[in-house]
Short mmCIF file of C-alpha atoms in Angstrom, two decimals:
data_model
loop_
_atom_site.label_atom_id
_atom_site.label_comp_id
_atom_site.label_asym_id
_atom_site.label_seq_id
_atom_site.Cartn_x
_atom_site.Cartn_y
_atom_site.Cartn_z
CA MET A 201 -40.83 -17.56 -30.28
CA HIS A 202 -41.00 -16.19 -26.77
CA TRP A 203 -38.59 -18.82 -25.46
CA SER A 204 -36.21 -18.17 -28.36
CA ALA A 205 -36.27 -14.42 -27.81
CA GLY A 206 -35.75 -14.89 -24.08
CA GLY A 207 -32.84 -17.25 -24.65
CA GLU A 208 -31.19 -14.86 -27.08
CA GLY A 209 -31.63 -12.02 -24.62
CA ARG A 210 -30.00 -13.95 -21.81
CA GLN A 211 -27.16 -15.00 -24.09
CA ALA A 212 -26.60 -11.41 -25.19
CA ALA A 213 -26.61 -10.24 -21.57
CA ALA A 214 -24.11 -12.95 -20.61
CA THR A 215 -21.85 -11.99 -23.52
CA GLN A 216 -22.00 -8.33 -22.53
CA ALA A 217 -21.18 -9.21 -18.91
CA ARG A 218 -18.15 -11.23 -20.03
CA ARG A 219 -16.95 -8.35 -22.17
CA GLU A 220 -17.28 -5.88 -19.30
CA THR A 221 -15.50 -8.24 -16.92
CA THR A 222 -12.66 -8.64 -19.40
CA LEU A 223 -12.48 -4.88 -19.88
CA TYR A 224 -12.22 -4.10 -16.16
CA TRP A 225 -9.69 -6.90 -15.72
CA ARG A 226 -7.54 -5.35 -18.43
CA LEU A 227 -7.83 -1.95 -16.76
CA ALA A 228 -6.67 -3.51 -13.48
CA VAL A 229 -3.73 -5.16 -15.26
CA ALA A 230 -2.88 -1.84 -16.90
CA GLY A 231 -2.92 -0.15 -13.47
CA PHE A 232 -0.63 -2.87 -12.13
CA ARG A 233 1.81 -2.49 -15.01
CA ARG A 234 1.88 1.28 -14.80
CA GLN A 235 2.65 1.17 -11.08
CA SER A 236 5.35 -1.45 -11.65
CA GLN A 237 7.28 1.05 -13.77
CA TYR A 238 8.07 3.14 -10.69
CA LYS A 239 10.48 0.68 -9.09
CA LEU A 240 12.77 3.33 -7.61
CA ALA A 241 9.80 5.21 -6.14
CA MET A 242 8.50 2.02 -4.53
CA PHE A 243 11.92 1.28 -3.07
CA ALA A 244 12.08 4.83 -1.71
CA GLY A 245 8.62 4.34 -0.24
CA LEU A 246 9.73 1.11 1.42
CA PHE A 247 12.78 2.83 2.89
CA THR A 248 10.61 5.65 4.23
CA ASN A 249 8.15 3.12 5.64
CA CYS A 250 10.92 1.37 7.54
CA VAL A 251 12.45 4.57 8.93
CA PHE A 252 9.18 6.07 10.14
CA GLY A 253 8.04 2.65 11.26
CA LEU A 254 11.02 2.37 13.59
CA VAL A 255 10.24 5.80 15.03
CA ARG A 256 6.57 4.96 15.55
CA ALA A 257 7.41 1.55 16.99
CA ALA A 258 9.86 3.09 19.48
CA VAL A 259 7.24 5.57 20.71
CA MET A 260 4.44 3.02 20.92
CA LEU A 261 6.57 0.35 22.59
CA ALA A 262 7.76 2.88 25.17
CA ALA A 263 4.14 3.76 25.97
CA VAL A 264 3.12 0.11 26.26
CA ARG A 265 6.14 -0.83 28.38
CA GLY A 266 5.54 2.11 30.68
CA ALA A 267 1.87 1.23 31.18
CA GLY A 268 2.20 -2.55 31.04
CA GLU A 269 -0.79 -2.61 28.70
CA PHE A 270 -1.99 0.42 26.81
CA GLY A 271 -5.42 0.59 25.17
CA GLY A 272 -5.62 -3.21 25.09
CA TYR A 273 -2.26 -3.53 23.31
CA ASP A 274 0.87 -5.31 24.49
CA GLU A 275 4.30 -5.26 22.85
CA GLY A 276 3.49 -7.85 20.21
CA THR A 277 0.12 -6.45 19.17
CA ILE A 278 1.32 -2.85 19.09
CA GLY A 279 4.19 -3.98 16.88
CA ALA A 280 1.70 -5.62 14.52
CA TYR A 281 -0.38 -2.44 14.46
CA VAL A 282 2.63 -0.25 13.60
CA TRP A 283 4.06 -2.38 10.81
CA LEU A 284 0.77 -3.37 9.22
CA SER A 285 -0.24 0.28 9.08
CA GLN A 286 3.11 1.24 7.56
CA GLY A 287 2.80 -1.49 4.97
CA LEU A 288 -0.73 -0.49 3.98
CA LEU A 289 0.07 3.18 3.40
CA GLY A 290 1.25 2.66 -0.16
CA ALA A 291 -1.96 0.91 -1.16
CA MET A 292 -4.26 3.41 0.56
CA GLN A 293 -2.87 6.58 -1.07
CA PHE A 294 -3.45 8.76 1.99
CA MET A 295 -0.19 10.60 1.35
CA GLY A 296 -0.04 10.13 -2.41
CA PRO A 297 -0.71 12.57 -5.25
CA PRO A 298 -4.27 13.38 -6.38
CA ILE A 299 -5.91 10.64 -8.40
CA GLU A 300 -5.92 11.14 -12.16
CA LEU A 301 -9.63 11.85 -12.18
CA ALA A 302 -9.18 15.03 -10.12
CA GLU A 303 -6.87 16.50 -12.75
CA ARG A 304 -9.20 15.49 -15.57
CA VAL A 305 -12.14 17.19 -13.86
CA LYS A 306 -10.04 20.30 -13.32
CA ASN A 307 -8.84 20.63 -16.93
CA GLY A 308 -12.08 19.44 -18.53
CA ASP A 309 -10.79 16.16 -19.96
CA ILE A 310 -13.50 14.38 -17.97
CA ALA A 311 -15.77 15.24 -20.91
CA ILE A 312 -13.84 12.69 -23.00
CA ASP A 313 -14.36 10.05 -20.30
CA PHE A 314 -18.12 10.54 -20.54
CA LEU A 315 -17.97 9.62 -24.22
CA ARG A 316 -16.13 6.35 -23.66
CA PRO A 317 -18.05 3.07 -23.39
CA VAL A 318 -16.64 2.46 -19.92
CA ASP A 319 -18.24 3.23 -16.58
CA ILE A 320 -16.07 6.02 -15.21
CA GLN A 321 -16.27 5.03 -11.56
CA PHE A 322 -15.74 1.29 -12.11
CA GLY A 323 -13.04 1.91 -14.70
CA TYR A 324 -10.93 4.11 -12.44
CA LEU A 325 -11.57 1.79 -9.50
CA ALA A 326 -10.34 -1.24 -11.46
CA ALA A 327 -7.16 0.60 -12.45
CA ASP A 328 -6.56 1.66 -8.86
CA LEU A 329 -7.04 -1.88 -7.55
CA GLY A 330 -4.35 -2.96 -9.99
CA ARG A 331 -2.08 -0.17 -8.76
CA ALA A 332 -2.65 -1.10 -5.14
CA THR A 333 -2.01 -4.79 -5.81
CA CYS A 334 1.37 -3.88 -7.26
CA THR A 335 2.38 -2.31 -3.92
CA ILE A 336 1.76 -5.47 -1.89
CA VAL A 337 4.99 -7.30 -2.74
CA PRO A 338 7.49 -4.40 -2.81
CA ARG A 339 6.05 -2.40 0.10
CA PHE A 340 3.54 -4.23 2.27
CA LEU A 341 5.24 -7.60 2.72
CA PRO A 342 8.79 -6.24 3.22
CA SER A 343 7.53 -3.69 5.76
CA VAL A 344 5.81 -6.40 7.80
CA LEU A 345 8.87 -8.69 7.53
CA PHE A 346 11.16 -5.85 8.64
CA GLY A 347 8.93 -5.21 11.63
CA PHE A 348 8.94 -8.91 12.52
CA LEU A 349 12.76 -9.02 12.43
CA THR A 350 13.28 -5.78 14.38
CA VAL A 351 10.60 -5.48 17.06
CA GLY A 352 8.60 -8.69 16.75
CA LEU A 353 4.93 -8.97 15.86
CA ALA A 354 2.05 -10.90 17.38
CA MET A 355 0.27 -12.37 14.36
CA PRO A 356 -2.36 -15.13 14.02
CA THR A 357 -1.22 -18.74 13.64
CA THR A 358 -4.35 -19.90 11.76
CA PRO A 359 -5.29 -19.07 8.14
CA GLY A 360 -8.74 -17.64 8.93
CA PRO A 361 -7.70 -14.10 9.87
CA TYR A 362 -5.48 -13.85 6.79
CA ALA A 363 -8.25 -14.96 4.44
CA LEU A 364 -10.75 -12.52 5.94
CA GLY A 365 -7.96 -9.95 6.18
CA ALA A 366 -7.43 -10.15 2.41
CA ILE A 367 -11.11 -9.32 1.90
CA SER A 368 -10.81 -6.50 4.43
CA MET A 369 -7.80 -5.09 2.57
CA LEU A 370 -9.70 -5.20 -0.73
CA LEU A 371 -12.61 -3.30 0.78
CA ALA A 372 -10.25 -0.81 2.46
CA ILE A 373 -8.42 -0.09 -0.80
CA SER A 374 -11.73 0.29 -2.63
CA LEU A 375 -13.09 2.63 0.04
CA SER A 376 -9.93 4.73 0.02
CA PHE A 377 -10.17 5.22 -3.73
CA LEU A 378 -13.92 5.90 -3.69
CA LEU A 379 -13.44 8.66 -1.12
CA LEU A 380 -10.72 10.22 -3.28
CA PHE A 381 -13.08 9.83 -6.24
CA VAL A 382 -15.69 11.89 -4.37
CA ILE A 383 -13.11 14.54 -3.51
CA GLY A 384 -11.98 14.70 -7.12
CA LEU A 385 -15.56 15.25 -8.28
CA ILE A 386 -15.87 18.32 -6.05
CA GLY A 387 -13.83 19.97 -8.81
CA PHE A 388 -17.07 20.27 -10.81
CA TRP A 389 -18.16 22.97 -8.37
CA VAL A 390 -14.96 24.54 -7.02
CA VAL A 391 -11.90 25.83 -8.87
CA GLU A 392 -9.26 24.20 -6.66
CA THR A 393 -9.61 21.06 -4.54
CA ARG A 394 -6.09 21.09 -3.10
CA GLY A 395 -7.17 22.51 0.25
CA ILE A 396 -9.98 19.97 0.54
CA ARG A 397 -7.53 17.16 -0.17
CA VAL A 398 -5.09 18.44 2.47
CA LEU A 399 -7.94 18.57 5.00
CA TYR A 400 -8.88 15.03 3.97
CA GLN A 401 -5.30 13.84 4.51
CA ILE A 402 -5.04 15.41 7.96
CA CYS A 403 -8.43 14.33 9.28
CA GLY A 404 -8.47 11.03 7.43
CA THR A 405 -5.09 9.74 8.57
CA PHE A 406 -5.85 10.68 12.17
CA LEU A 407 -9.36 9.24 12.31
CA ALA A 408 -8.25 6.13 10.41
CA GLY A 409 -5.84 5.30 13.22
CA LEU A 410 -2.50 6.00 11.55
CA PHE A 411 -0.89 7.96 14.37
CA VAL A 412 -2.41 6.04 17.26
CA PRO A 413 -4.94 3.19 17.16
CA VAL A 414 -8.57 4.25 17.20
CA HIS A 415 -8.98 1.96 20.23
CA MET A 416 -6.76 4.36 22.21
CA PHE A 417 -8.96 7.39 21.48
CA PRO A 418 -11.06 8.89 24.28
CA ASP A 419 -14.62 7.59 24.19
CA TRP A 420 -16.08 10.70 22.55
CA LEU A 421 -13.38 10.80 19.86
CA ARG A 422 -13.62 7.06 19.21
CA THR A 423 -17.38 7.44 18.74
CA LEU A 424 -16.79 10.31 16.32
CA ALA A 425 -14.19 8.33 14.37
CA ASN A 426 -16.43 5.27 14.10
CA ALA A 427 -19.20 7.46 12.68
CA THR A 428 -16.93 8.14 9.67
CA PRO A 429 -15.60 5.74 7.02
CA PHE A 430 -11.96 6.40 7.94
CA PRO A 431 -11.40 3.56 10.46
CA SER A 432 -12.59 1.14 7.77
CA ILE A 433 -9.63 2.21 5.62
CA LEU A 434 -6.82 1.40 8.05
CA GLN A 435 -7.84 0.32 11.54
CA ALA A 436 -10.26 -2.33 10.30
CA PRO A 437 -7.87 -4.32 8.07
CA ILE A 438 -5.18 -4.09 10.74
CA ASP A 439 -7.52 -5.47 13.39
CA VAL A 440 -8.58 -8.35 11.14
CA LEU A 441 -5.12 -9.24 9.83
CA SER A 442 -3.47 -9.04 13.24
CA GLY A 443 -6.15 -11.19 14.87
CA ARG A 444 -7.01 -8.48 17.37
CA ILE A 445 -10.64 -9.20 16.60
CA ILE A 446 -11.81 -12.69 15.65
CA GLY A 447 -14.96 -14.64 14.93
CA LEU A 448 -18.22 -12.81 14.45
CA ASP A 449 -16.64 -9.53 15.58
CA SER A 450 -14.24 -9.63 12.64
CA VAL A 451 -17.11 -10.43 10.25
CA ALA A 452 -19.02 -7.44 11.65
CA VAL A 453 -16.02 -5.19 10.99
CA VAL A 454 -15.81 -6.38 7.38
CA GLY A 455 -19.58 -5.84 7.09
CA THR A 456 -19.09 -2.24 8.25
CA GLN A 457 -16.43 -1.79 5.60
CA LEU A 458 -18.80 -3.14 2.96
CA PHE A 459 -21.49 -0.71 4.10
CA TRP A 460 -19.14 2.25 3.71
CA VAL A 461 -17.95 1.06 0.29
CA VAL A 462 -21.53 0.90 -0.98
CA ALA A 463 -22.52 4.21 0.64
CA VAL A 464 -19.53 6.14 -0.70
CA ALA A 465 -19.86 4.50 -4.13
CA VAL A 466 -23.50 5.62 -4.34
CA ALA A 467 -22.51 9.14 -3.28
CA GLY A 468 -19.86 9.18 -5.98
CA ARG A 469 -22.30 8.07 -8.67
CA LEU A 470 -24.79 10.75 -7.64
CA MET A 471 -22.07 13.42 -7.74
CA LEU A 472 -20.84 12.12 -11.11
CA ALA A 473 -24.36 12.38 -12.57
CA ALA A 474 -24.79 15.88 -11.16
CA GLY A 475 -21.36 16.90 -12.47
CA ARG A 476 -22.21 15.59 -15.91
CA ARG A 477 -25.41 17.66 -16.01
CA LYS A 478 -23.45 20.73 -14.93
CA LEU A 479 -20.84 20.08 -17.60
CA GLU A 480 -23.46 19.66 -20.33
CA VAL A 481 -25.27 22.85 -19.30
CA GLN A 482 -22.04 24.88 -19.35
CA GLY A 483 -20.41 23.22 -22.34
CA GLY A 484 -23.45 22.59 -24.50
#
């Protein structure tokens, strides 16, 4: 009897796990399909990427050529930094609109989400991973190809950095969303989160290494940046994909990304639980 009950319990748990996996997969596919509907917007984003990429590349290449080597970068590696960062912008949502959750918290529709048999954090994360995946082909790859054809890029010639880079990109996209998730949940306690989001965009893009690589920061500012999760969103996947860091150093960078993903995810779950209690107290 005990063995039978234990076997049935394990079977039920396995069935439930398969159902949840299927559910989150479908949410990711739905996010992919929804993003794919905005073909004109993605083309406009690609065009903007290329224009601003050329401007950034011109400035960075001038600095490198004038100094011979600037912050450990030469012409090829600075080109890789510029065009990889441009290509990743669409997936990271630094400059995008607020995530759907923020609006649902603001107008109270989050109460409906609490009643659904889906984990709110994992559900929204799965949908966002689908959205981000949809940006890879129309925005990321063409941006990198355009940079290769215009200024030239120094990229790895072995598959290792690309394999680890794919993992790094997945963690970076997850971390970017989870931070936005936390910002959206602040709406439980403040009326308007727009100013907080603008501050996040300004500080986040700078500390992530969008304008200049984090490696070029003064020592004190680089230390400050590395104490935040922002470099793990942009600088880290660029370093891994471009082969600027290799071997155990690249594994350590991905490990740092994983740490921040877990830490921010836990913070988000704690805020979600606290927000739910606040909502139940106010709404009955």
